[in-house]
Coordinates of C-alpha atoms in Angstrom, one line a residue:
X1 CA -57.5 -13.6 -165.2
X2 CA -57.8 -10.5 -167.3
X3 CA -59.1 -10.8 -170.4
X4 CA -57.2 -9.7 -174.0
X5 CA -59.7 -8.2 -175.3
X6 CA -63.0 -6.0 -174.3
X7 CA -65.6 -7.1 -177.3
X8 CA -65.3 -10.2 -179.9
X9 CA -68.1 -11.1 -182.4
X10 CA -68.6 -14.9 -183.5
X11 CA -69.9 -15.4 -186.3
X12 CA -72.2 -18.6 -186.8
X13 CA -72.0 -20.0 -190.6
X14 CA -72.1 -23.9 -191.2
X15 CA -71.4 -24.6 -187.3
X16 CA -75.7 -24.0 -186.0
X17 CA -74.6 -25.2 -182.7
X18 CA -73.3 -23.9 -179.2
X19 CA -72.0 -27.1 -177.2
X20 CA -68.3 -27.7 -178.8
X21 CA -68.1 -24.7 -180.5
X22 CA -64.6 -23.8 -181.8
X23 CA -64.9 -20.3 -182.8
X24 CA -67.5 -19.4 -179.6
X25 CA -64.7 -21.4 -176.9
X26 CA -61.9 -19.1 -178.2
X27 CA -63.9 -15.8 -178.5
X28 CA -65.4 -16.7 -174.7
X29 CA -61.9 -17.1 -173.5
X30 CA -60.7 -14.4 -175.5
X31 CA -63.0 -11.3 -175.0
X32 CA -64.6 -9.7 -171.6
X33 CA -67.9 -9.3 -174.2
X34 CA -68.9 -11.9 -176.8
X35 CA -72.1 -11.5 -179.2
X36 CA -73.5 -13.9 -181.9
X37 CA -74.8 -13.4 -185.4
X38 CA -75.4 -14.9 -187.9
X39 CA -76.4 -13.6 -191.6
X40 CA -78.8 -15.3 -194.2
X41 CA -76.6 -14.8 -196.6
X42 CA -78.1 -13.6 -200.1
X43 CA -75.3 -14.1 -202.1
X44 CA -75.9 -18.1 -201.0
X45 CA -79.6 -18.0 -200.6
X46 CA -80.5 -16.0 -203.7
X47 CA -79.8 -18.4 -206.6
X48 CA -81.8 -21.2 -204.5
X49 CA -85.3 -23.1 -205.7
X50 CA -87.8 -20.4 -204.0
X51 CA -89.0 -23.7 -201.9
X52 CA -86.3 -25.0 -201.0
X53 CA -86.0 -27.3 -197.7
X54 CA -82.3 -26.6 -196.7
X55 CA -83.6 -23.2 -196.2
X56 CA -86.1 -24.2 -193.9
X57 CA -84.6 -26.2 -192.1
X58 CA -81.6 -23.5 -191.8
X59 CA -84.1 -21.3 -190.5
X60 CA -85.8 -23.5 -187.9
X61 CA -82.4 -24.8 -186.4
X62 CA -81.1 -21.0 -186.1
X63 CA -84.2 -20.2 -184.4
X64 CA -83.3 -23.2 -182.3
X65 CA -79.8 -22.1 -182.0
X66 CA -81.0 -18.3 -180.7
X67 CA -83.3 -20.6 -177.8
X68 CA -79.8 -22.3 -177.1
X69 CA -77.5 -18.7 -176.5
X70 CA -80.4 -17.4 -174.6
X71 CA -81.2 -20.6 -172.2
X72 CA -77.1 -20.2 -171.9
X73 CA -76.9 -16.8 -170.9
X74 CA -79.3 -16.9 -168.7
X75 CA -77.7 -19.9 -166.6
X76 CA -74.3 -18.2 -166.6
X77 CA -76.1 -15.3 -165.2
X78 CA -76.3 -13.1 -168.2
X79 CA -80.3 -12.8 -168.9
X80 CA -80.9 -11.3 -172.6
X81 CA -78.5 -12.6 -174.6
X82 CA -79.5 -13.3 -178.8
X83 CA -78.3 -13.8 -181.9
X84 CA -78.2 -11.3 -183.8
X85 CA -79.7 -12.0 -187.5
X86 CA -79.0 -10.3 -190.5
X87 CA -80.7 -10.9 -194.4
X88 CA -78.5 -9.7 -197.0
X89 CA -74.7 -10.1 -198.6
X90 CA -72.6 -11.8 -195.7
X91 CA -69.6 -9.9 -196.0
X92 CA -71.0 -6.8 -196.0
X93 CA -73.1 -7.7 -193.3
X94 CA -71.2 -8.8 -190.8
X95 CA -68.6 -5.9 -191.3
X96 CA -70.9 -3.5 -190.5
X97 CA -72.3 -5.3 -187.5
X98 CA -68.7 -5.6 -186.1
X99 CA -68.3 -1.8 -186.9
X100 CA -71.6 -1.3 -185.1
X101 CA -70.6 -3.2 -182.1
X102 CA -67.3 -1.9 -181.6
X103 CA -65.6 -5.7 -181.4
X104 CA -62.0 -6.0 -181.7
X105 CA -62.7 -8.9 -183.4
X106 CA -64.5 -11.8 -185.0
X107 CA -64.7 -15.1 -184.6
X108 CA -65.7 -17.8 -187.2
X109 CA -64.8 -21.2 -187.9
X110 CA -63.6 -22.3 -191.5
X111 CA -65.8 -22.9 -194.7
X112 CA -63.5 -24.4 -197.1
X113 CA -65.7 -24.0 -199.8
X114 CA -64.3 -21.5 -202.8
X115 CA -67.1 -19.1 -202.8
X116 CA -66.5 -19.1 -198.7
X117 CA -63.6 -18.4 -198.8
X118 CA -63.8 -15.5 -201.2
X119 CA -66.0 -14.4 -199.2
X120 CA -64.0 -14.5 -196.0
X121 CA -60.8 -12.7 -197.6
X122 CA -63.4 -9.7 -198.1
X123 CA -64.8 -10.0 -195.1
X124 CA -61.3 -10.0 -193.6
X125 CA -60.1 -7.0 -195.8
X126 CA -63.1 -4.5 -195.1
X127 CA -62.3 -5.9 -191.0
X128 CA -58.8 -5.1 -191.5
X129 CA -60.0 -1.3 -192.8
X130 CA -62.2 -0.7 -189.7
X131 CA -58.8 -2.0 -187.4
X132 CA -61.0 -5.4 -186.2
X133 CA -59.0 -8.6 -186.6
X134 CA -60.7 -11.8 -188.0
X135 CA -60.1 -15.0 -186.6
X136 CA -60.6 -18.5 -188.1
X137 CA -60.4 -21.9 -187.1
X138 CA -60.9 -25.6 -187.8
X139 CA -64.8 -27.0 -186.4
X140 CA -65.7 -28.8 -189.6
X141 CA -63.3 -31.7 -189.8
X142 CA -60.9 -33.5 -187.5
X143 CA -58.3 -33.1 -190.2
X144 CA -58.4 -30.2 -192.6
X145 CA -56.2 -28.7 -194.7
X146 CA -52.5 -30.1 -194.5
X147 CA -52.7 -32.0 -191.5
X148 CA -52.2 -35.0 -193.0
X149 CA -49.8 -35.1 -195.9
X150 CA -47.4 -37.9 -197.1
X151 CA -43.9 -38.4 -195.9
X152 CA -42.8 -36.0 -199.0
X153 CA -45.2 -33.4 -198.0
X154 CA -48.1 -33.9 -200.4
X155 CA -51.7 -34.0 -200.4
X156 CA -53.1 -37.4 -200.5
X157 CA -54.6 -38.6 -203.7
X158 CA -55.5 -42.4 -202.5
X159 CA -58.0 -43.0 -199.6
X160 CA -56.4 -46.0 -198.2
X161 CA -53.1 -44.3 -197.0
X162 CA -55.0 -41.4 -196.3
X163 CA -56.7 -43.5 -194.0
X164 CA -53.8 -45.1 -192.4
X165 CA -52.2 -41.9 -191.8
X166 CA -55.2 -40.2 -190.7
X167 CA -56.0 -43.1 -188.0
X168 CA -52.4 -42.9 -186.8
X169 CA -52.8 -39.0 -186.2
X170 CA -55.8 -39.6 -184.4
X171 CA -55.3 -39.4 -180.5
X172 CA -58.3 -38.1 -177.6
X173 CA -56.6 -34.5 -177.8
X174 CA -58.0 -33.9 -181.9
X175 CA -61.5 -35.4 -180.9
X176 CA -61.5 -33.2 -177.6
X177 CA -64.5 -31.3 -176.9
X178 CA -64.6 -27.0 -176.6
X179 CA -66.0 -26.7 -173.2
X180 CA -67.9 -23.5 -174.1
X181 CA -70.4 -23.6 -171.3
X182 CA -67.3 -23.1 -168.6
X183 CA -67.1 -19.1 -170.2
X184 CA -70.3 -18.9 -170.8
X185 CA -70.7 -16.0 -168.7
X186 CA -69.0 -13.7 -170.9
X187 CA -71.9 -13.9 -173.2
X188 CA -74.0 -10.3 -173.9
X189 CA -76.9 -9.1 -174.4
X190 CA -77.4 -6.9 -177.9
X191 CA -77.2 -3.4 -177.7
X192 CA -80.7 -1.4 -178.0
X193 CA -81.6 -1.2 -181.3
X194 CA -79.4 -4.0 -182.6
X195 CA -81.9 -6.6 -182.2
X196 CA -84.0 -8.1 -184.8
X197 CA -86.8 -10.8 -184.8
X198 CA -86.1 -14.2 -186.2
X199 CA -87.1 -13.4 -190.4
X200 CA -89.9 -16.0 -191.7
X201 CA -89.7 -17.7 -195.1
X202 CA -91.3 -15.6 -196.4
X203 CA -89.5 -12.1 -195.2
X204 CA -86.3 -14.3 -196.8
X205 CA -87.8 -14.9 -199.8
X206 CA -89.1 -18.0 -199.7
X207 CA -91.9 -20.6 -200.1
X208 CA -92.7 -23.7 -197.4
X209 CA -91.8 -27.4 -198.5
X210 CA -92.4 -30.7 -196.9
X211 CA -90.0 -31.0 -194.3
X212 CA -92.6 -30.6 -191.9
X213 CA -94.1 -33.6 -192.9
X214 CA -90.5 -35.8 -193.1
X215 CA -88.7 -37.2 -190.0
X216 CA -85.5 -34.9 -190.2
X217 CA -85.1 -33.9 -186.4
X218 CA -84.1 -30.1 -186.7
X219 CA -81.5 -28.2 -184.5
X220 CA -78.7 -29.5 -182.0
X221 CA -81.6 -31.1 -180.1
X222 CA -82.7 -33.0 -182.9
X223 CA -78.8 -34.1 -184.1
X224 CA -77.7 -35.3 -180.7
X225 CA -81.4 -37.6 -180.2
X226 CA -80.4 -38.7 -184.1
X227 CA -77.0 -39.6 -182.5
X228 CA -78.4 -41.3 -179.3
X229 CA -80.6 -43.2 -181.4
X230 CA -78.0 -44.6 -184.0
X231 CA -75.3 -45.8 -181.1
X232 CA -77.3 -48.8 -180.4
X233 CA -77.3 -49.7 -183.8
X234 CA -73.5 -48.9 -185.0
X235 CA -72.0 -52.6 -184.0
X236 CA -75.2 -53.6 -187.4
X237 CA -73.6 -50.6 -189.1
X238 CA -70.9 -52.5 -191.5
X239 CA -74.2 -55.1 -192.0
X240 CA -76.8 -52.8 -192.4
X241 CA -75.7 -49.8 -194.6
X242 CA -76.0 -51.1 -197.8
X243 CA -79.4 -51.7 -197.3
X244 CA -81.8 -48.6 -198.3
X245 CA -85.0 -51.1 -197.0
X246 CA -83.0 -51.2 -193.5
X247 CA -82.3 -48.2 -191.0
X248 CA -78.9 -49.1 -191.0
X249 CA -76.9 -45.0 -191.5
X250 CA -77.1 -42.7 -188.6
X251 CA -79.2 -39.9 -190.8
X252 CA -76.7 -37.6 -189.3
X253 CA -75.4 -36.1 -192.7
X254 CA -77.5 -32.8 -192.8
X255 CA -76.5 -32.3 -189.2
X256 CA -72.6 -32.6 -190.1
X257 CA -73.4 -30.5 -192.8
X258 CA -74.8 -27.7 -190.9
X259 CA -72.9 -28.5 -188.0
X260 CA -75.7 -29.0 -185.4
X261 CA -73.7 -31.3 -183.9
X262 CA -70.3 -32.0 -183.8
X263 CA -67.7 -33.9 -185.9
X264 CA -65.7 -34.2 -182.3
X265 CA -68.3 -35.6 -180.5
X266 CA -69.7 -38.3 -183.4
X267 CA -66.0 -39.2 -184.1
X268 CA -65.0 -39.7 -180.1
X269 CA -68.6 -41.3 -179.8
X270 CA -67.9 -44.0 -182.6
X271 CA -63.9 -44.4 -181.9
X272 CA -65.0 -45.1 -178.3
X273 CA -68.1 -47.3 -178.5
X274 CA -66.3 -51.0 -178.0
X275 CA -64.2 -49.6 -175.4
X276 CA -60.6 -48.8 -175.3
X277 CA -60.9 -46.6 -178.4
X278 CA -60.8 -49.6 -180.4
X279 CA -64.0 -49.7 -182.0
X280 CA -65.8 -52.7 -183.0
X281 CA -66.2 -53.4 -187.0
X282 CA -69.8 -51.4 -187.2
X283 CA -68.0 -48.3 -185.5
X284 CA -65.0 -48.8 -187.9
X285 CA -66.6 -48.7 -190.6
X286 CA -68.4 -46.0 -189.7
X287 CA -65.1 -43.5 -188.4
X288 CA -64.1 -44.7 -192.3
X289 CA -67.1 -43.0 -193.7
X290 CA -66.0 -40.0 -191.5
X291 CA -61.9 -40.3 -192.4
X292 CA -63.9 -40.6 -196.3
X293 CA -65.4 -36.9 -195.6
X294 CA -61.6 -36.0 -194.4
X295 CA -60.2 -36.7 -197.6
X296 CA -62.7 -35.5 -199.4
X297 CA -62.5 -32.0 -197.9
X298 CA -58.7 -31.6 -198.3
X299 CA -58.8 -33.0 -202.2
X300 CA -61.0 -29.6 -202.7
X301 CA -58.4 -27.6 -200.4
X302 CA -55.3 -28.4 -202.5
X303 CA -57.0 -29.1 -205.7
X304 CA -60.0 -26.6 -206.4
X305 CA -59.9 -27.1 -209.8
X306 CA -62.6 -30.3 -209.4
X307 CA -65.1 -28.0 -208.9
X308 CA -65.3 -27.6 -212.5
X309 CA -63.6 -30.0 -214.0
X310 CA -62.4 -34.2 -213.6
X311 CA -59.8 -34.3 -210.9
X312 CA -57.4 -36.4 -213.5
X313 CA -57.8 -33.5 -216.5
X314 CA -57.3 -36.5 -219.2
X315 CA -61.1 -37.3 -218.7
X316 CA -62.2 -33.9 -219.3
X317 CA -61.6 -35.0 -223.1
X318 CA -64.4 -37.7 -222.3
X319 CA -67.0 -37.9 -225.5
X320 CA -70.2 -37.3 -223.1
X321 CA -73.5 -37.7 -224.8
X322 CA -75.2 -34.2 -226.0
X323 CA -78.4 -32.9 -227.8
X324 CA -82.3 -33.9 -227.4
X325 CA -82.0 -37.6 -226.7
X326 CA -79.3 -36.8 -224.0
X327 CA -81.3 -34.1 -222.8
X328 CA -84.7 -36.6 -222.5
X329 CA -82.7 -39.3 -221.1
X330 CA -81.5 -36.9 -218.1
X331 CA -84.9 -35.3 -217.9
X332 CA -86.3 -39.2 -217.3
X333 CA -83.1 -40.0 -214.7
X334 CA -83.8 -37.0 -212.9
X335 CA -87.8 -37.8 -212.8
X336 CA -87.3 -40.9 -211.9
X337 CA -88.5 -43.0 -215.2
X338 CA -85.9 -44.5 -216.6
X339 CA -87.1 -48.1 -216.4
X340 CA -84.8 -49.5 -213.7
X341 CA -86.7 -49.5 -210.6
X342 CA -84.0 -48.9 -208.1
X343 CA -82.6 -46.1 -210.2
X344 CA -86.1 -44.2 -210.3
X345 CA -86.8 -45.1 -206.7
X346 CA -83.7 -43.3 -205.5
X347 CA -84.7 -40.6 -207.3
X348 CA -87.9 -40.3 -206.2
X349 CA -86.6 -40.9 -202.8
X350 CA -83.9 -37.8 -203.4
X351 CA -87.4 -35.9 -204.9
X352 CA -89.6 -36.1 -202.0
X353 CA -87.6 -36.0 -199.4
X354 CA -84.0 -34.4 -199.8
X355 CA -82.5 -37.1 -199.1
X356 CA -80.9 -40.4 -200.8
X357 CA -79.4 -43.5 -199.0
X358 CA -75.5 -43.7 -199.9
X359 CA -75.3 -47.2 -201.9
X360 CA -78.0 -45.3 -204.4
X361 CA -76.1 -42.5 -204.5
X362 CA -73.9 -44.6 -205.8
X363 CA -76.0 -46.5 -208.3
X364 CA -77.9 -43.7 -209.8
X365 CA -74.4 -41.9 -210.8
X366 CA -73.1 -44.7 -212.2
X367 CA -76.2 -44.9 -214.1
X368 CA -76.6 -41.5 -215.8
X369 CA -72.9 -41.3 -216.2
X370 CA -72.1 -45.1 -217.8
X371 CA -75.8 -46.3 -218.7
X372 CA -76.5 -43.0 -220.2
X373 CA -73.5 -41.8 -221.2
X374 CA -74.2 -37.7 -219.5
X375 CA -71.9 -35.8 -218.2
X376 CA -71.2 -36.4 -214.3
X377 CA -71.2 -32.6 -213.8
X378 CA -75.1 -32.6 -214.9
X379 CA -76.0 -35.2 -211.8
X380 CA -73.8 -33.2 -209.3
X381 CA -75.3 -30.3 -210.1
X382 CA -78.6 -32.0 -210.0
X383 CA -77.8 -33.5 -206.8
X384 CA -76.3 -30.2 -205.1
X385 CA -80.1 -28.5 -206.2
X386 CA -81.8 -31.4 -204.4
X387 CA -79.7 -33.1 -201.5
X388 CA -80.9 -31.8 -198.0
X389 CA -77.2 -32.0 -196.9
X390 CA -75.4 -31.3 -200.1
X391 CA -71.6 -30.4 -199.4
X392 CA -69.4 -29.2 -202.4
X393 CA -66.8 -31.4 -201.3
X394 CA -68.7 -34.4 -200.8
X395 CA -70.6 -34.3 -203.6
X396 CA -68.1 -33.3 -206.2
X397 CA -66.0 -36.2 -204.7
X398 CA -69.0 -39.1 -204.7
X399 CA -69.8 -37.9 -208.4
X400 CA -66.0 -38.1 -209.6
X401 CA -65.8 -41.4 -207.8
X402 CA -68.8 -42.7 -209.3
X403 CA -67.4 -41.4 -212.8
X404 CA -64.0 -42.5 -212.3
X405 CA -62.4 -38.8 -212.9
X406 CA -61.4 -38.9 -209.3
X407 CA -58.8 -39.1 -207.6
X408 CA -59.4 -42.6 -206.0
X409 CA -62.4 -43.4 -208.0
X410 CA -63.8 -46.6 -208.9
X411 CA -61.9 -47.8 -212.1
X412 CA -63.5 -46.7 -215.7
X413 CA -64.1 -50.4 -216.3
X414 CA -66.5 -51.3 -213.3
X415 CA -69.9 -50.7 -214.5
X416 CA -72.8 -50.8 -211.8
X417 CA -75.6 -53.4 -212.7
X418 CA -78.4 -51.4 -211.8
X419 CA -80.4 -55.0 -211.5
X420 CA -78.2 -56.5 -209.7
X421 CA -77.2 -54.1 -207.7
X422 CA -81.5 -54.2 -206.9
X423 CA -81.7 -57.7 -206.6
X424 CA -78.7 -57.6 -203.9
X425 CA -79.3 -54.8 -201.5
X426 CA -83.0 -54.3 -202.0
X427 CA -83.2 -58.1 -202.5
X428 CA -87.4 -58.5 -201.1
X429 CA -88.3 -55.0 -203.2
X430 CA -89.1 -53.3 -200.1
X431 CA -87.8 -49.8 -201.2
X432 CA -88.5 -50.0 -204.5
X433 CA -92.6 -50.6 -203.2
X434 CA -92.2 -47.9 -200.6
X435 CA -91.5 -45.7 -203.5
X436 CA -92.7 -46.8 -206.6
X437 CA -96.2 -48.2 -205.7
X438 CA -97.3 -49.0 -209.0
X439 CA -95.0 -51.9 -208.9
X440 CA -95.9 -53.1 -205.2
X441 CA -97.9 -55.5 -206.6
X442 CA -95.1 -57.4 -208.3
X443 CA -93.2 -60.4 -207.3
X444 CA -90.0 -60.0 -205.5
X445 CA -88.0 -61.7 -208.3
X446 CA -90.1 -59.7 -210.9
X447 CA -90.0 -56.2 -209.2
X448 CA -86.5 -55.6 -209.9
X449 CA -86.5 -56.2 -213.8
X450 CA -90.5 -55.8 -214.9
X451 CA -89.4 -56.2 -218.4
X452 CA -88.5 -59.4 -218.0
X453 CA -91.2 -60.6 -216.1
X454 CA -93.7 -62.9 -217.8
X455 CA -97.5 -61.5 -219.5
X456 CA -99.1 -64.1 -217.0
X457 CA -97.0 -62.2 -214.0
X458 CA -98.0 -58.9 -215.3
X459 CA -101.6 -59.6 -215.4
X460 CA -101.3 -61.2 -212.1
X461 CA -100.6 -58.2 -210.5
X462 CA -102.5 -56.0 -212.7
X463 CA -99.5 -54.3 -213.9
X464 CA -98.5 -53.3 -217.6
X465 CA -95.4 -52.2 -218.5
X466 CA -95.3 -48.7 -220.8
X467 CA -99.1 -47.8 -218.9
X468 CA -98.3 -48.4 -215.0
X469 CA -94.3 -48.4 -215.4
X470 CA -92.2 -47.5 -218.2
X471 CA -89.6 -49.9 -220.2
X472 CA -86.3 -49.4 -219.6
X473 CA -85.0 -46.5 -221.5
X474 CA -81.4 -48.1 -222.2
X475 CA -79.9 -51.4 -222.8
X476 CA -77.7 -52.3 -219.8
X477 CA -75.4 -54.5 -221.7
X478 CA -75.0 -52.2 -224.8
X479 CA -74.6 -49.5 -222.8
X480 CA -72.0 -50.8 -221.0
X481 CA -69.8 -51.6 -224.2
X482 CA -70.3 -48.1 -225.0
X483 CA -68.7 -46.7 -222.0
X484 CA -65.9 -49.1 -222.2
X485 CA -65.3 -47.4 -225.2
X486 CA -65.9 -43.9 -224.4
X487 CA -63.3 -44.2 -221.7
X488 CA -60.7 -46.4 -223.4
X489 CA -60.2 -43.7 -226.0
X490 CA -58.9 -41.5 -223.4
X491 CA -58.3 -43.4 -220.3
X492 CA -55.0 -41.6 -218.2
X493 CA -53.8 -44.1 -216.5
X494 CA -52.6 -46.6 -219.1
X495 CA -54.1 -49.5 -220.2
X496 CA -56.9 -51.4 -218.6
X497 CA -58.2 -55.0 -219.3
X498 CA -60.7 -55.2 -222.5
X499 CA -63.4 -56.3 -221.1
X500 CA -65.7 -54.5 -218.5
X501 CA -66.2 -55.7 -214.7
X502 CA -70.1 -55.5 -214.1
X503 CA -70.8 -55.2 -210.6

């Protein structure tokens, strides 16, 4: 069957990944002559931490992604192929790379970010001047966009019915998979001269971190063993998540992120794993946490304004806390001494490592936002700086939950205990010890409140409070009364009960 076209370019963005492949399948099928790029983007890149581990681990999974083109070129019979890499502003890049190549057209799946898609309608302006089509496509997400709208026609603003509708959309052909090895032999080798070597850190601009040293599998290789190893464990998933002491989530986050592996295959995986495509309560819950990603993706298609501001406007007009002692008390959240030891755990977690286990997430927003009284904007951006799989959407949604600006959102008058939140998921004090040692050698009733713990207990396990650990920097309860406050005076949805639900 003769082919449309003679040339297509794909271009590789948040998708590191050749098996189920969106963009590649259709420029395969599409084009007698397909090449890959992809561009470290300086327009993304240079704002970044000079160390920053994202980076790395971009870099190591599209040097693992150029192994992958290459091993499939050469079993389709076409020896040579690479992907071709480029350092500098992505739209202009990949323009002139078309324009060099002589495609008809490129190929890229969607990035639904604002700055993305700026980019794109450049991209697809300067493509448009030099006669080369671009085409886009859903990879990211099984439902983007406004596939899944109320009966009226609108955007979802609840999760629940999002849910419901989203589950009842779902059939095998959305989580199908793009056979992209079946065309793989219309894959090409780069021109002479169009080659480049793989850049280093450094050539990018950039410094080594730990990653090395942290078990975050890197590249499609390392996403689907992740995935193998968690599909044992999903029926414990509803159990176990809660729990940052247990390995109870799949790690797979920075993977969906950076889509070295695909949304398809971990959905049809989870939907499918009690047979039947019914899936057992671990693998429900799971699929929700995916359906959660969903919704959070298409509240920053249809309503971009969250990324700077509260999705309900009303708490914009929120009385936030301001000047020096604001300023210490977020330079102490974000260091991880504020005095609650699950708090400053999950931040040291988030420090060293990139990452931070989901029920923290959770805690330590509600904490700087209703303990401290700081702006939630502060943490995401915080959080976006630090997170190994940081996704605008995702974030900004878990922060506006967590803040109650959302849409969805936990009500303004639930306020996180961060001890008891401690004392129930992290109920022995393993992850507190694994991350705060200077309080290993408390009790497990003590470790989660030291203040409260008794001189003989302290000097048990040789521990003073203000030398080893500090004191808490904020009364929980007092707090508390504040926020209620603070968000009573310009709560938007009417009234709510007096008295705050501590959780």
């Amino acid at each position: 069957m003769d082919k449309p076209l003679h040339s297509a370019l794909v271009w590789f963005r948040r998708d590191l990944r050749i098996s189920d492949h969106a963009a590649l399948f259709h420029a395969l099928k599409a084009a007698r002559r397909v090449w890959c790029a992809f561009v470290y983007d300086r327009e993304i890149l240079d704002p970044l931490p000079r160390a920053d581990r994202r980076v790395e681990f971009i870099q190591a999974s599209v040097d693992a992604l150029d192994r992958d083109l290459a091993a499939l070129g050469e079993h389709a019979g076409q020896p040579g192929v690479r992907l071709l890499l480029r350092h500098g502003p992505g739209a202009t890049e990949i323009a002139r790379l078309a324009v060099e190549l002589g495609v008809q057209a490129v190929y890229a799946n969607h990035d639904d970010d604002p700055q993305a898609l700026q980019r794109d309608a450049r991209v697809r302006g300067a493509l448009a001047d030099a006669g080369i089509a671009l085409h886009t496509g859903k990879d990211h997400v099984i439902f983007e966009r406004s596939e899944v709208l109320t009966a009226a026609g609108t955007p979802y603003t609840v999760f629940t019915p999002y849910k419901k509708a989203w589950l009842a959309r779902l059939e095998p052909y959305f989580l199908r998979g793009y056979k992209v090895e079946r065309h793989a032999a219309a894959l090409a080798a780069p021109p002479e001269g169009l080659a480049a070597p793989s850049p280093s850190l450094a050539d990018l601009g950039f410094g080594p971190t730990n990653l090395a040293q942290l078990p975050i599998p890197i590249g499609s290789a390392g996403a689907r063993a992740l995935l193998d190893d968690f599909m044992p464990r999903i029926d414990a998933y509803a159990e176990q998540r809660d729990f940052p002491a247990h390995k109870g989530p799949s790690y797979l986050s920075v993977h969906l992120r950076f889509g070295t592996v695909s949304i398809r295959e971990v959905a049809r995986r989870a939907a499918g794993s009690a047979g039947a495509n019914v899936p057992g309560r671990g693998a429900a819950t799971f699929l929700s946490e995916l359906v959660w990603r969903d919704f959070y993706h298409q509240v920053l298609h249809h309503h971009p304004h969250v990324v700077s501001g509260a999705f309900k406007p009303g708490f914009d007009r929120l009385g936030f806390e301001k000047g020096r002692a604001a300023d210490a008390a977020f330079e102490a959240w974000c260091l991880g001494a504020t005095g609650y030891p699950l708090v400053d755990a999950a931040m040291a977690q988030i420090n060293q490592t990139g990452y931070m286990h989901n029920r923290l997430r959770m805690v330590t927003a509600s904490f700087l936002v209703k303990d401290l009284g700081i702006d939630w904007r502060r943490g995401e951006t915080y959080f976006a700086e630090k997170l190994n799989d940081y996704d605008l959407a995702a974030n900004n949604g878990g922060w506006q939950w967590a803040a109650s600006t959302g849409c969805d959102a936990q009500p303004w008058f639930r306020i996180f205990n961060p001890v008891r939140q401690s004392r129930r998921f992290d109920p022995q004090g393993r992850f507190i010890r694994r991350y705060l040692p200077a309080l290993a050698g408390l009790s497990d009733s003590a470790i989660h409140a030291p203040w409260e713990a008794t001189p003989i207990e302290h000097a048990a396990a040789g521990f003073e409070l203000g030398r080893d650990y500090p004191a808490p920097i904020v009364d929980h309860a007092e707090a508390s009364r504040k926020t209620l406050d603070r968000y009573a005076a310009v709560r938007a949805d009417g009234p709510g009960p007096t008295r705050g639900r501590r959780r």
